[in-house]
Tab-separated table of N, CA and C in Angstrom:
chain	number	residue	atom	x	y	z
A	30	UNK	N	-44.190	48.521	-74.215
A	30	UNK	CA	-44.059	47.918	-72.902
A	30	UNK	C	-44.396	46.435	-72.956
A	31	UNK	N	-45.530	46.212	-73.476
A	31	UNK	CA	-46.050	45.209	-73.498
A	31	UNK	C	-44.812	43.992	-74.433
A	32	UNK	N	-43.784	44.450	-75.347
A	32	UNK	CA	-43.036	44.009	-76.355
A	32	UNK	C	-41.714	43.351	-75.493
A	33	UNK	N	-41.946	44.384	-74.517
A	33	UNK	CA	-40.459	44.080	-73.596
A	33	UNK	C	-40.568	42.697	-72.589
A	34	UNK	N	-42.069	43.125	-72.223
A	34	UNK	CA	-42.390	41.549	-71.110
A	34	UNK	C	-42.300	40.451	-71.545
A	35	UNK	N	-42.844	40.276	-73.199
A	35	UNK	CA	-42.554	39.209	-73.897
A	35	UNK	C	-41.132	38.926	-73.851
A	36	UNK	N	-40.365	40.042	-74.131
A	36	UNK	CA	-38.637	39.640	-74.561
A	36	UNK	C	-38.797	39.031	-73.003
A	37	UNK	N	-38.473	39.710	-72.139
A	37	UNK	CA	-38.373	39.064	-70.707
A	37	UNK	C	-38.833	37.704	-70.565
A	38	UNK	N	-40.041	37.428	-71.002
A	38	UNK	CA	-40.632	35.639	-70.971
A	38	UNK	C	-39.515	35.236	-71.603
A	39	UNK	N	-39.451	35.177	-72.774
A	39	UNK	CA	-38.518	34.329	-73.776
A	39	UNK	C	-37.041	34.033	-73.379
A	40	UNK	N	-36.446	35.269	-72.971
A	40	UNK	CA	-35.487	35.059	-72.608
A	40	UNK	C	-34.920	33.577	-71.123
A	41	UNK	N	-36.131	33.986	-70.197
A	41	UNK	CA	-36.522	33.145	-69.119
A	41	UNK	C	-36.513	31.704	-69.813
A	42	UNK	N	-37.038	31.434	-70.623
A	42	UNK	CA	-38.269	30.172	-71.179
A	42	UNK	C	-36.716	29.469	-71.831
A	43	UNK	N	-35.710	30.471	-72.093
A	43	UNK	CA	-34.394	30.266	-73.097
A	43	UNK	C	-33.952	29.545	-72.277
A	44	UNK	N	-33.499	30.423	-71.216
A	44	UNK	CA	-32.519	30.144	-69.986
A	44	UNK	C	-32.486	28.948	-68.946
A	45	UNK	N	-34.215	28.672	-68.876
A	45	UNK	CA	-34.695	27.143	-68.210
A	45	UNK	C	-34.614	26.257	-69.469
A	46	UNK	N	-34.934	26.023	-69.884
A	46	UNK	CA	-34.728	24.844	-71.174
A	46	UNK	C	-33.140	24.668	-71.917
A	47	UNK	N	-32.338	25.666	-71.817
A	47	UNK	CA	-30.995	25.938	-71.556
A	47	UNK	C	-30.334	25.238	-70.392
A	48	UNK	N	-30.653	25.177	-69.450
A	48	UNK	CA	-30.498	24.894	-68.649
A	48	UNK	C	-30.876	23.580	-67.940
A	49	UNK	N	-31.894	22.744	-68.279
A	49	UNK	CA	-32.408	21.948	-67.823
A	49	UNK	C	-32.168	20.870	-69.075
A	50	UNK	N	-31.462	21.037	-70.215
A	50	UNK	CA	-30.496	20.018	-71.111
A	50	UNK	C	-29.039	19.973	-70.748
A	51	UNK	N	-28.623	20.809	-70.009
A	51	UNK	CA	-27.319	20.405	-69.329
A	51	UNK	C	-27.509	20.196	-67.941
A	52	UNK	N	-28.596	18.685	-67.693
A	52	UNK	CA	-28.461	18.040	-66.653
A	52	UNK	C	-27.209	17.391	-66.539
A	53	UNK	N	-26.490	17.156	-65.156
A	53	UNK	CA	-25.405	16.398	-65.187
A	53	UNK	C	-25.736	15.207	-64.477
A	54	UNK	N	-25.394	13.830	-64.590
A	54	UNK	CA	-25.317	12.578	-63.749
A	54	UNK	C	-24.975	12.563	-62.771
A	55	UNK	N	-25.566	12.449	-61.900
A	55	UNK	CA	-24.704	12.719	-60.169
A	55	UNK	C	-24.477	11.654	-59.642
A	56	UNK	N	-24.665	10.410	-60.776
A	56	UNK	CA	-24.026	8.881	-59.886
A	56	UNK	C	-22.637	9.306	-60.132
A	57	UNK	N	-22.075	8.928	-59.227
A	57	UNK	CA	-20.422	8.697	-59.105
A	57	UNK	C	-19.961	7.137	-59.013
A	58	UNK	N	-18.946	7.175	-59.633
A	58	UNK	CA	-18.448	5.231	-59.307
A	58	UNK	C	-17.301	4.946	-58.737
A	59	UNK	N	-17.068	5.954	-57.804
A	59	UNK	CA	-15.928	5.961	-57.070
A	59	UNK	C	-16.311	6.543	-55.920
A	60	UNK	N	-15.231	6.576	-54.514
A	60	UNK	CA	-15.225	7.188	-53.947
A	60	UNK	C	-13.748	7.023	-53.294
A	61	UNK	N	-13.218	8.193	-52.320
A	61	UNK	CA	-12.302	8.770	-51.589
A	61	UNK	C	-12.116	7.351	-50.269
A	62	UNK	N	-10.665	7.358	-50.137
A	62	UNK	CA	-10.959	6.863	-48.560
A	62	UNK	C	-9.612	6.646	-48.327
A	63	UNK	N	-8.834	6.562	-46.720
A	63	UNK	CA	-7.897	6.560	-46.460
A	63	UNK	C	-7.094	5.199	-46.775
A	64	UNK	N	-6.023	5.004	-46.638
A	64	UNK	CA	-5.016	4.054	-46.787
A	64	UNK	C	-3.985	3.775	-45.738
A	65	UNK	N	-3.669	2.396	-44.979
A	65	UNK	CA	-2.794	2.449	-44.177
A	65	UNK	C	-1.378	2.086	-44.534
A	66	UNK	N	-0.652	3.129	-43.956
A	66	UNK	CA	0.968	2.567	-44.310
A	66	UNK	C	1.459	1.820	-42.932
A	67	UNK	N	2.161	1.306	-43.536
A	67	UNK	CA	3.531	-0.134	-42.815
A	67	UNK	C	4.187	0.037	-42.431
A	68	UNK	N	4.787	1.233	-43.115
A	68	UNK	CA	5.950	1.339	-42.866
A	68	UNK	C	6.708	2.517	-43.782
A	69	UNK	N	7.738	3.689	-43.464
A	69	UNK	CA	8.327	4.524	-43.884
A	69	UNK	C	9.968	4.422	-43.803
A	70	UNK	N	10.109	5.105	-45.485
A	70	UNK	CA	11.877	5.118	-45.053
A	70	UNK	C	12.679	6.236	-44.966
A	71	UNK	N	12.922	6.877	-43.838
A	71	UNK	CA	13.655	8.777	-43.528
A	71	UNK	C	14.961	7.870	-42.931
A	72	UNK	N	15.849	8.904	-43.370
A	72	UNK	CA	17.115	9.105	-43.268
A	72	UNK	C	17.559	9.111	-41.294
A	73	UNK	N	18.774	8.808	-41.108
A	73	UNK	CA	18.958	9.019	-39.690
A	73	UNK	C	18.607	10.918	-39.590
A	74	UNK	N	19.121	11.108	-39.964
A	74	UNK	CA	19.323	12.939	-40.256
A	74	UNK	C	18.816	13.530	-41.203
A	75	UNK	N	18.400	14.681	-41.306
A	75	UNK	CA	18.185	15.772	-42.634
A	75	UNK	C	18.803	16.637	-42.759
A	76	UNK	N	19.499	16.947	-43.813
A	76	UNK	CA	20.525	18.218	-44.206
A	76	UNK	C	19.883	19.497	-44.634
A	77	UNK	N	19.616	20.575	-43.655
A	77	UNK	CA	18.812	21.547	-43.805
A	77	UNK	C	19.048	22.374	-45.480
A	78	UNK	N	18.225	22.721	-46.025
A	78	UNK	CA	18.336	22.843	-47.619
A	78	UNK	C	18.131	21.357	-48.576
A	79	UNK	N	18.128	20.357	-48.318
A	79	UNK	CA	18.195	19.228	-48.990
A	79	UNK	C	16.536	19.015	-49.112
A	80	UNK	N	16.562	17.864	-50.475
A	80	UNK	CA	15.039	17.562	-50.603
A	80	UNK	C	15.232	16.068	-50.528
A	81	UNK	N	14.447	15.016	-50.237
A	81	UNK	CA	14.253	14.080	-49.530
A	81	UNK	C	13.337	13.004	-50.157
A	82	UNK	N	13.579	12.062	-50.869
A	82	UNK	CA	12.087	11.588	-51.088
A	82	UNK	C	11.948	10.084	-49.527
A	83	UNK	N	10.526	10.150	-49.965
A	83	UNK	CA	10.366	9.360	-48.841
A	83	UNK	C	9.508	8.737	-48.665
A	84	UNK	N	10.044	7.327	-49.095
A	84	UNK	CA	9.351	5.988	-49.544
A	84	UNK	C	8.180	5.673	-48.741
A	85	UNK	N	6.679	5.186	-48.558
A	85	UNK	CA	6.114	4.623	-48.007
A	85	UNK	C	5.269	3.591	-48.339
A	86	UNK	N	5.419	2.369	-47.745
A	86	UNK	CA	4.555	0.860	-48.357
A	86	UNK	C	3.226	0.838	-47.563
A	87	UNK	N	2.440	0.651	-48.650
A	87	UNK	CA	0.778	0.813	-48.385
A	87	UNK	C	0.033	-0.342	-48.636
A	88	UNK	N	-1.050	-0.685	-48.001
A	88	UNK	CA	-1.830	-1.550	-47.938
A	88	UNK	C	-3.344	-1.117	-48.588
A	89	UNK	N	-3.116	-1.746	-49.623
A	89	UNK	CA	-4.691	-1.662	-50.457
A	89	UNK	C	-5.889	-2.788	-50.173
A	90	UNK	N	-6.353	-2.574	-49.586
A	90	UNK	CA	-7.572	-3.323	-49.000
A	90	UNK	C	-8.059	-4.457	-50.036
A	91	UNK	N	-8.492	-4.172	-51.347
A	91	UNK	CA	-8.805	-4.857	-52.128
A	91	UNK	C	-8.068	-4.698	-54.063
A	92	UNK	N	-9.012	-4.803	-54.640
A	92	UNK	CA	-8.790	-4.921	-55.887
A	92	UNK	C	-9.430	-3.585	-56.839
A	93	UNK	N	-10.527	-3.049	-56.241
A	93	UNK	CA	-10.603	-2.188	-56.692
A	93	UNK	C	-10.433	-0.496	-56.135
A	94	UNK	N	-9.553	-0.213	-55.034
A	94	UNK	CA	-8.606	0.416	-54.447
A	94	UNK	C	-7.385	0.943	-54.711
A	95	UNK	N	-7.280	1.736	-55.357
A	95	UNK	CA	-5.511	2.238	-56.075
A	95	UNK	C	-4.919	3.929	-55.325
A	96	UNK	N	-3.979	3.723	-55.373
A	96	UNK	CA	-3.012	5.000	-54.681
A	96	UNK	C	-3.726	6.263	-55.630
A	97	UNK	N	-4.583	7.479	-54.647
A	97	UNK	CA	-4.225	7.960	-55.298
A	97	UNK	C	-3.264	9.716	-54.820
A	98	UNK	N	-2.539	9.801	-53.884
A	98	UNK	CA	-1.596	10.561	-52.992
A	98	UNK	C	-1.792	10.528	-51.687
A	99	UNK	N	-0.445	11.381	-51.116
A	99	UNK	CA	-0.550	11.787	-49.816
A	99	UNK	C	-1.347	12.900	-49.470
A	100	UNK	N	-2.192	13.490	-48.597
A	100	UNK	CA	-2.252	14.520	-47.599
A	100	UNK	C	-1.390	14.593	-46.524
A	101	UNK	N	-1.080	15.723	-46.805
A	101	UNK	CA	-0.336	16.017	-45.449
A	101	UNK	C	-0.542	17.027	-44.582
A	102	UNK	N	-0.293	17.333	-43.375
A	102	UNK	CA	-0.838	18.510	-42.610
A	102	UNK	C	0.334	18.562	-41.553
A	103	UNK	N	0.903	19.972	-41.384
A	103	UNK	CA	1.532	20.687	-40.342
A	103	UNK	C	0.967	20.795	-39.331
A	104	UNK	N	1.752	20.228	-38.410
A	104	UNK	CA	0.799	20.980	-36.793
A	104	UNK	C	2.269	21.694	-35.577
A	105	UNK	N	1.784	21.633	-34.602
A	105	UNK	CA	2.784	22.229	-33.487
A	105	UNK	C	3.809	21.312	-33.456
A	106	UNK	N	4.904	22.359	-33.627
A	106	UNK	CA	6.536	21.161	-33.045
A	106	UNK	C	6.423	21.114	-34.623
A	107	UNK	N	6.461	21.192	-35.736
A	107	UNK	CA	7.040	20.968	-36.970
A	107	UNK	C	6.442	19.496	-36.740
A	108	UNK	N	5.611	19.055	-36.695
A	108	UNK	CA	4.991	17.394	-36.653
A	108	UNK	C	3.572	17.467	-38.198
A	109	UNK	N	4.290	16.719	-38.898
A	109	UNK	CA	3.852	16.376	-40.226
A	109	UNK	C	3.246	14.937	-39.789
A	110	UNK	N	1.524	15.091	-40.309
A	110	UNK	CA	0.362	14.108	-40.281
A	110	UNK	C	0.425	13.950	-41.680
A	111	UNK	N	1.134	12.649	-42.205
A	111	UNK	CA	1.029	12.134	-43.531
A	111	UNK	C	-0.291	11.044	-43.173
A	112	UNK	N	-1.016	11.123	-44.275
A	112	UNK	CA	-2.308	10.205	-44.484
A	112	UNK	C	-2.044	9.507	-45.780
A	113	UNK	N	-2.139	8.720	-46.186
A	113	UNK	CA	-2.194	8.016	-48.130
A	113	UNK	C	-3.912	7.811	-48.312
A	114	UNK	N	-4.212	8.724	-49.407
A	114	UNK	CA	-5.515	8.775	-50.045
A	114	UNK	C	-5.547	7.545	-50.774
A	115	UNK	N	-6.904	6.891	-50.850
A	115	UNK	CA	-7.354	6.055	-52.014
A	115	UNK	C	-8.447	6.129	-52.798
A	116	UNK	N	-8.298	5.659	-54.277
A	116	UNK	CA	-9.626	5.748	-55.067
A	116	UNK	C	-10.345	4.159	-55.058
A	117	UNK	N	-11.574	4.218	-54.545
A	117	UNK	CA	-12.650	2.945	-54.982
A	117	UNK	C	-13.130	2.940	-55.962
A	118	UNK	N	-13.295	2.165	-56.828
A	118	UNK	CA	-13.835	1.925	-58.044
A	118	UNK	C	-15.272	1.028	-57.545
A	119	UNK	N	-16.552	1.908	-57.619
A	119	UNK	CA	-18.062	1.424	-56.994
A	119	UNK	C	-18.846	0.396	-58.246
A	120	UNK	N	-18.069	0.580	-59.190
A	120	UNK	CA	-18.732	0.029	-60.561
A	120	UNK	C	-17.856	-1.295	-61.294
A	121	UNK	N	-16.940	-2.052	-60.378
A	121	UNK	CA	-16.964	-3.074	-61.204
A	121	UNK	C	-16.667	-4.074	-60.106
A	122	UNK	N	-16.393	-5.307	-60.211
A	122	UNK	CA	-16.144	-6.491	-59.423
A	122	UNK	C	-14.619	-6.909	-59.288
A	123	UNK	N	-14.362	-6.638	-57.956
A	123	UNK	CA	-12.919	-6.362	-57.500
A	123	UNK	C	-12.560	-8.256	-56.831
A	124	UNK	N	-11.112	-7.813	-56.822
A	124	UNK	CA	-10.787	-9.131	-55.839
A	124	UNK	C	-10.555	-8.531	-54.336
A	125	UNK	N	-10.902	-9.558	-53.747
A	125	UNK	CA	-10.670	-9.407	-52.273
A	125	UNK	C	-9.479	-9.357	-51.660
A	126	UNK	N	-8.394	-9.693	-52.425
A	126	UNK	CA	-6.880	-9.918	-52.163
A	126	UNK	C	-6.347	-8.514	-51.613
A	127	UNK	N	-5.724	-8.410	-50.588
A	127	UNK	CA	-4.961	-7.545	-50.081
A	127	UNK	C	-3.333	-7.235	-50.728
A	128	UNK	N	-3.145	-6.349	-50.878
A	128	UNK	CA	-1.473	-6.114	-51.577
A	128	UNK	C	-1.226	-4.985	-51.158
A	129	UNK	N	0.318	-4.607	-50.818
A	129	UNK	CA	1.505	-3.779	-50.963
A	129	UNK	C	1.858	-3.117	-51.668
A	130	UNK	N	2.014	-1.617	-51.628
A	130	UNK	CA	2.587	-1.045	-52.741
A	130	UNK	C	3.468	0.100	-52.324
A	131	UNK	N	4.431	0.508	-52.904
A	131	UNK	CA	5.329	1.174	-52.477
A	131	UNK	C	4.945	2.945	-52.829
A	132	UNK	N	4.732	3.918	-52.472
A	132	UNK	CA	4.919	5.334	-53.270
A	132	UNK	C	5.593	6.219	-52.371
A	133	UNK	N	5.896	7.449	-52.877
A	133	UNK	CA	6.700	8.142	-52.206
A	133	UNK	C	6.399	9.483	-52.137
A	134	UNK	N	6.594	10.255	-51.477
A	134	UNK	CA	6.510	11.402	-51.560
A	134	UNK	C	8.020	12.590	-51.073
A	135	UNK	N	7.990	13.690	-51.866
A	135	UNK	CA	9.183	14.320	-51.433
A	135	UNK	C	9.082	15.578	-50.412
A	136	UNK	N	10.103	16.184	-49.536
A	136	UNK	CA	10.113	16.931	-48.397
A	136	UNK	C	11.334	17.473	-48.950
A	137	UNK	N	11.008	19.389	-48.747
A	137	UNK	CA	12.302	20.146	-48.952
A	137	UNK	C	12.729	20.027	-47.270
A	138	UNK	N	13.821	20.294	-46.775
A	138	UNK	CA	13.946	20.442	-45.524
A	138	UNK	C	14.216	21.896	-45.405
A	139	UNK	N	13.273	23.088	-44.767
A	139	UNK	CA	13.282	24.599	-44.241
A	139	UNK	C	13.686	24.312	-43.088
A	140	UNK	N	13.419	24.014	-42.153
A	140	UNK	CA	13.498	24.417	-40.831
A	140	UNK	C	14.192	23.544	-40.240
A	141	UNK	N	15.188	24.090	-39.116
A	141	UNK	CA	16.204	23.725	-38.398
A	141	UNK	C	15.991	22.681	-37.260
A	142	UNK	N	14.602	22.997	-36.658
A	142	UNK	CA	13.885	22.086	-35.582
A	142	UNK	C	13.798	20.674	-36.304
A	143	UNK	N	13.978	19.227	-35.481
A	143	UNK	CA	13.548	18.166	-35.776
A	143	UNK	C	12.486	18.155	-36.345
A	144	UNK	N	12.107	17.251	-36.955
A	144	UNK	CA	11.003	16.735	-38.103
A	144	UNK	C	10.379	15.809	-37.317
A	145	UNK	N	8.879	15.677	-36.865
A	145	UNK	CA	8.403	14.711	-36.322
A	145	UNK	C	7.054	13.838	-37.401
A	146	UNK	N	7.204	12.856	-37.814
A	146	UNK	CA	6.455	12.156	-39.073
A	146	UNK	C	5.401	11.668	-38.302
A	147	UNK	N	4.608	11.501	-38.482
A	147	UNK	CA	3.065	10.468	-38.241
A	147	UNK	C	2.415	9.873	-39.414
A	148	UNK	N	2.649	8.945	-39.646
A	148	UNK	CA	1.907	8.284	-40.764
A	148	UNK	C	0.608	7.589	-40.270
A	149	UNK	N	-0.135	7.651	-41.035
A	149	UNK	CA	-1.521	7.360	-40.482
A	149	UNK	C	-1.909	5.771	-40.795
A	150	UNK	N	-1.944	4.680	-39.866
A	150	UNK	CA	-2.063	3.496	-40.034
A	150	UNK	C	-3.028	2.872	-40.238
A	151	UNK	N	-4.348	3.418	-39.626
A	151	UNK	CA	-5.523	2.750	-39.697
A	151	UNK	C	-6.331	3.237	-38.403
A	152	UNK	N	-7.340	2.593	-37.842
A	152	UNK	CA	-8.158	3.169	-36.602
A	152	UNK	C	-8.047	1.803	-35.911
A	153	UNK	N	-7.945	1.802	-34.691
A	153	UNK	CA	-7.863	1.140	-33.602
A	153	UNK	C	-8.885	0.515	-32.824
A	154	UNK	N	-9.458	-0.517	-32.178
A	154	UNK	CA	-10.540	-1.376	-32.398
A	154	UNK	C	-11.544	-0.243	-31.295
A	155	UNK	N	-10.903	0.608	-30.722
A	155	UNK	CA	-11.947	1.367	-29.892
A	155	UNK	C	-11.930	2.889	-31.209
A	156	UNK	N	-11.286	2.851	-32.030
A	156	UNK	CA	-11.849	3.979	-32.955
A	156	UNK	C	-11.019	5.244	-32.820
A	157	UNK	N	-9.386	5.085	-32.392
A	157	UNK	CA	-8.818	5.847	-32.513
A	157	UNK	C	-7.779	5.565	-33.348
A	158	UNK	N	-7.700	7.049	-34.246
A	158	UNK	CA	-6.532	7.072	-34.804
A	158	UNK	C	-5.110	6.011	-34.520
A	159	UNK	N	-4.356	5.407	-34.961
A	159	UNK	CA	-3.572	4.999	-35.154
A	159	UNK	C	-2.199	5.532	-35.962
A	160	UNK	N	-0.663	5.780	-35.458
A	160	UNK	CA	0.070	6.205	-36.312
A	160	UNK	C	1.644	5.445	-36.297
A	161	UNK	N	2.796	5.839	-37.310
A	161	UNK	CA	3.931	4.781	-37.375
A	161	UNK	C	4.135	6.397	-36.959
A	162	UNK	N	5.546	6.891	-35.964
A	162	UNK	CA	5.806	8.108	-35.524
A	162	UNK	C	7.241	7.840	-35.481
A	163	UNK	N	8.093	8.782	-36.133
A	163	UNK	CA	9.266	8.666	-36.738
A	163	UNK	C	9.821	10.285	-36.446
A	164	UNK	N	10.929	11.011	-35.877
A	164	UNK	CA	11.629	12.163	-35.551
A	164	UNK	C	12.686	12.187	-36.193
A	165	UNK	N	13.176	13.016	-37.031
A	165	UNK	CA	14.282	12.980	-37.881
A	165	UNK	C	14.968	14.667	-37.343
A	166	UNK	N	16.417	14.697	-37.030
A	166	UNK	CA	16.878	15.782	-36.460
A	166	UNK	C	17.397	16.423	-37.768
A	167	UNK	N	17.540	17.245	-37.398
A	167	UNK	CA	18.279	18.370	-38.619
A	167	UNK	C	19.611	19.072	-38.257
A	168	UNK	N	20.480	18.393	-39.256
A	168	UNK	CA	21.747	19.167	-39.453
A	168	UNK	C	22.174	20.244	-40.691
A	169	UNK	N	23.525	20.717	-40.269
A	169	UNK	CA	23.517	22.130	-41.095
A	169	UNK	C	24.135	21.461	-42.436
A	170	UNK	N	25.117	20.332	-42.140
A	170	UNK	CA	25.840	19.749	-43.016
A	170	UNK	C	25.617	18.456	-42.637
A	171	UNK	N	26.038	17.604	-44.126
A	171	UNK	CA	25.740	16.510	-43.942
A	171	UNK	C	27.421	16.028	-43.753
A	172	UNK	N	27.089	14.777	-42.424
A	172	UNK	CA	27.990	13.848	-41.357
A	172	UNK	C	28.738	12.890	-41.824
């Protein structure tokens, strides 16, 4: 009995010292944050079955700020909330210069109902959302 409690310590004594050399660094040198677009380019129409890409020019705040995708989210009415993600770089010395950049993202077209876009621009001096809002109708064939 007494042979087993020992195994039991040891094993413990293994498992913390095991454990407490695979500390991980929890500084991070980045972080997440939104991006405003300018401007989007959709078609007059969408040809139901067709895939779509669909250009959008973004504004990177600074220098150490880079694209790194869209989120997007479905809501009521087929109305797509496009956002453009960005990565900060917290660890080196950026320029202050503002720039343009173009990326795109692609859309199968399913559904027959108009397409209503919201691109997410920025927040508004009282702290609301802001969006560029764009409706694209859907045909069976293309015109």
């Amino acid at each position: 009995m007494k042979r087993l409690i020992h195994l039991r310590w040891m094993v413990i004594l293994f498992l913390g010292f095991g454990f407490y050399g695979c500390e991980i660094e929890s500084r991070e040198n980045f972080h997440f944050t939104t991006l405003s677009a300018t401007a989007a380019v959709l078609p007059q129409e969408f040809v139901l079955g067709q895939e779509y890409d669909i250009p959008v020019s973004l504004l990177l705040p600074d220098g150490c700020t880079s694209f790194e995708g869209f989120e997007s989210t479905i809501g009521i009415g087929n109305t797509r909330t496009v956002v453009a993600i960005g990565v900060v770089q917290t660890d080196q010395a950026c320029t202050q210069a503002i720039t343009m950049e173009d990326h795109s993202f692609q859309i199968s077209v399913t559904f027959t109902d108009t397409y209503h876009f919201r691109f997410y621009q920025g927040q508004s001096e009282s702290g609301e959302a802001e969006y560029l809002e764009y409706s694209i109708p859907v045909v069976s064939e293309s015109s």
